[in-house]
Every structure is written in C-alpha cells, then in structure tokens.
Tab-separated table of C-alpha atoms in Angstrom:
chain	number	residue	atom	x	y	z
Z	615	GLN	CA	0.017	0.032	0.011
Z	616	VAL	CA	1.448	3.334	-1.127
Z	617	GLN	CA	0.628	6.525	0.714
Z	618	LEU	CA	1.085	9.867	-1.055
Z	619	VAL	CA	1.100	13.269	0.615
Z	620	GLU	CA	1.251	16.448	-1.440
Z	621	SER	CA	2.522	19.806	-0.189
Z	622	GLY	CA	3.629	23.124	-1.609
Z	623	GLY	CA	0.349	24.474	-2.843
Z	624	GLY	CA	-0.817	27.997	-2.141
Z	625	LEU	CA	-1.551	31.360	-3.608
Z	626	ALA	CA	0.593	32.754	-6.447
Z	627	GLN	CA	0.309	35.690	-8.827
Z	628	ALA	CA	0.079	35.198	-12.524
Z	629	GLY	CA	3.595	34.734	-13.893
Z	630	GLY	CA	4.813	33.383	-10.614
Z	631	SER	CA	6.040	30.006	-9.572
Z	632	LEU	CA	5.221	27.239	-7.129
Z	633	ARG	CA	6.908	23.886	-6.424
Z	634	LEU	CA	4.693	20.967	-5.456
Z	635	THR	CA	6.144	18.028	-3.499
Z	636	CYS	CA	4.654	14.590	-3.138
Z	637	ALA	CA	6.141	12.373	-0.373
Z	638	ALA	CA	5.598	8.689	-0.777
Z	639	SER	CA	5.608	5.913	1.798
Z	640	GLY	CA	4.880	2.238	1.734
Z	641	GLY	CA	5.794	0.021	-1.154
Z	642	THR	CA	8.847	0.687	-3.271
Z	643	PHE	CA	8.727	4.171	-4.774
Z	644	SER	CA	11.091	3.457	-7.639
Z	645	SER	CA	8.802	0.670	-8.810
Z	646	ASN	CA	5.999	3.060	-9.516
Z	647	TYR	CA	5.259	5.292	-12.459
Z	648	MET	CA	4.147	8.672	-11.184
Z	649	GLY	CA	1.928	11.426	-12.282
Z	650	TRP	CA	0.286	14.745	-11.431
Z	651	PHE	CA	-3.401	15.488	-12.132
Z	652	ARG	CA	-5.516	18.526	-11.366
Z	653	GLN	CA	-9.191	19.309	-10.902
Z	654	ALA	CA	-10.697	22.733	-11.065
Z	655	PRO	CA	-14.100	23.572	-9.605
Z	656	GLY	CA	-16.843	22.185	-11.760
Z	657	LYS	CA	-14.433	20.383	-14.082
Z	658	GLU	CA	-13.266	16.831	-14.389
Z	659	ARG	CA	-9.866	15.745	-13.185
Z	660	GLU	CA	-7.220	16.233	-15.926
Z	661	PHE	CA	-3.758	14.943	-16.624
Z	662	VAL	CA	-0.898	17.364	-15.988
Z	663	ALA	CA	2.371	15.453	-16.189
Z	664	ALA	CA	3.859	11.956	-15.698
Z	665	ILE	CA	7.298	10.475	-15.236
Z	666	GLY	CA	8.826	7.095	-15.707
Z	667	ARG	CA	10.338	5.013	-12.925
Z	668	SER	CA	13.874	6.162	-13.374
Z	669	GLY	CA	12.861	9.750	-14.300
Z	670	GLY	CA	14.152	9.337	-17.817
Z	671	SER	CA	10.755	9.676	-19.558
Z	672	THR	CA	8.435	12.593	-18.982
Z	673	TYR	CA	5.054	13.459	-20.425
Z	674	TYR	CA	3.050	16.713	-20.270
Z	675	ALA	CA	-0.340	18.064	-21.100
Z	676	ASP	CA	-0.200	20.597	-23.929
Z	677	SER	CA	-1.546	23.225	-21.551
Z	678	VAL	CA	1.501	23.044	-19.241
Z	679	LYS	CA	4.228	22.026	-21.698
Z	680	GLY	CA	7.244	24.438	-21.396
Z	681	ARG	CA	6.015	25.877	-18.094
Z	682	PHE	CA	5.801	22.854	-15.784
Z	683	THR	CA	8.572	20.339	-14.995
Z	684	ILE	CA	7.997	16.949	-13.332
Z	685	SER	CA	10.911	15.266	-11.552
Z	686	ARG	CA	11.493	12.627	-8.946
Z	687	ASP	CA	14.129	11.674	-6.426
Z	688	ASN	CA	13.943	7.884	-5.774
Z	689	ALA	CA	16.459	8.139	-2.914
Z	690	LYS	CA	14.040	10.440	-1.144
Z	691	ASN	CA	10.856	8.765	-2.252
Z	692	THR	CA	9.654	12.155	-3.492
Z	693	LEU	CA	7.972	13.489	-6.591
Z	694	TYR	CA	8.088	17.137	-7.640
Z	695	LEU	CA	6.189	19.462	-9.937
Z	696	GLN	CA	7.902	22.856	-10.623
Z	697	MET	CA	5.343	25.230	-12.002
Z	698	ASN	CA	6.558	28.419	-13.618
Z	699	SER	CA	4.749	31.213	-15.550
Z	700	LEU	CA	1.605	30.363	-13.718
Z	701	LYS	CA	-1.749	31.396	-15.166
Z	702	PRO	CA	-5.117	31.882	-13.503
Z	703	GLU	CA	-6.383	28.833	-15.465
Z	704	ASP	CA	-3.882	26.714	-13.599
Z	705	THR	CA	-6.003	27.217	-10.398
Z	706	ALA	CA	-7.021	23.809	-9.218
Z	707	VAL	CA	-6.527	21.055	-6.661
Z	708	TYR	CA	-3.348	19.164	-7.687
Z	709	TYR	CA	-3.092	15.469	-7.003
Z	710	CYS	CA	-0.102	13.122	-6.990
Z	711	ALA	CA	-0.761	9.656	-8.227
Z	712	ALA	CA	1.094	6.334	-8.648
Z	713	ARG	CA	0.562	3.515	-11.138
Z	714	THR	CA	2.241	0.158	-11.570
Z	715	THR	CA	1.529	-0.327	-15.320
Z	716	LEU	CA	3.581	1.229	-18.041
Z	717	LEU	CA	0.509	2.418	-20.067
Z	718	PRO	CA	-1.660	4.359	-20.344
Z	719	VAL	CA	0.133	7.376	-19.089
Z	720	ARG	CA	-2.533	10.053	-19.238
Z	721	SER	CA	-5.552	8.206	-18.010
Z	722	SER	CA	-6.514	8.661	-14.368
Z	723	GLY	CA	-8.017	5.174	-14.365
Z	724	SER	CA	-4.601	3.618	-14.721
Z	725	TYR	CA	-3.378	5.100	-11.408
Z	726	THR	CA	-3.918	3.065	-8.337
Z	727	TYR	CA	-2.769	5.300	-5.525
Z	728	TRP	CA	-3.725	8.975	-4.935
Z	729	GLY	CA	-2.813	11.696	-2.548
Z	730	GLN	CA	-5.336	13.985	-0.837
Z	731	GLY	CA	-4.556	16.936	-3.077
Z	732	THR	CA	-3.113	20.400	-2.599
Z	733	GLN	CA	-4.808	23.633	-3.557
Z	734	VAL	CA	-3.124	25.955	-6.078
Z	735	THR	CA	-4.674	29.368	-6.642
Z	736	VAL	CA	-3.264	31.761	-9.233
Z	737	SER	CA	-4.524	35.343	-9.108
Z	738	SER	CA	-4.508	37.681	-12.101
C-alpha cells in the first residue's frame, strides 16, 4: 500500500512560480510510475504530467508544456512538480498519483494510488 502526501500549494500571482512536492511511503517508490493531475471547480480531473520509474521519460499536457517540470528523487521517495509562468487557469487542486503499469500514461483510471490533493490558486 502506497501513501502519497502532497504539499507546496498556495496562492501565487500570474507569472509566478510554485513547487509541489509529493512524499511517498509504503511500497517501493522506484517501482511506480508517477503522475500529477488537477481538478478545477466544476471540471473533471485532468492529466498534468507523468514520469517514468527512473525519471528518464516525462510526459506533459499541452496546456502546461514548457511551463511545468516533473521530476523525482527515488532516494528520497519524492515526486516534484515545478510550476513556472503560472496562469489563472492553472487554479485547481493538484493530485499526486502512482501507477504500476507502463501504459496508459494520461488516463486517471490507470493510477492506483492517490494523494489527498493540494490547492493551487493563481491570481490575475
């Protein structure tokens, strides 16, 4: 059983930056493919970014490509999401998630473990 706890959310101005952290415990972190999703009020949960087990492969939603960077530190059992050039439309609850299967990368249904989420609010 993998437990995931996100932190680092908060309030930022448009154009600013935030760094989200996801601390994992239980299981073997390096055995899991990891991802970030977000859900804005009244909208469905959407894929943000994903990373392979060694960190060598990364995937991004078009809406965040070039602005967000996903990374992981397997020695620290930690996943990160560096968010730069934030926009008001990035406002959402951000979730860390873990999956054991290689594919699919962008589907929330393929992720088995989820954190409780952290709120990110970007003001204009």
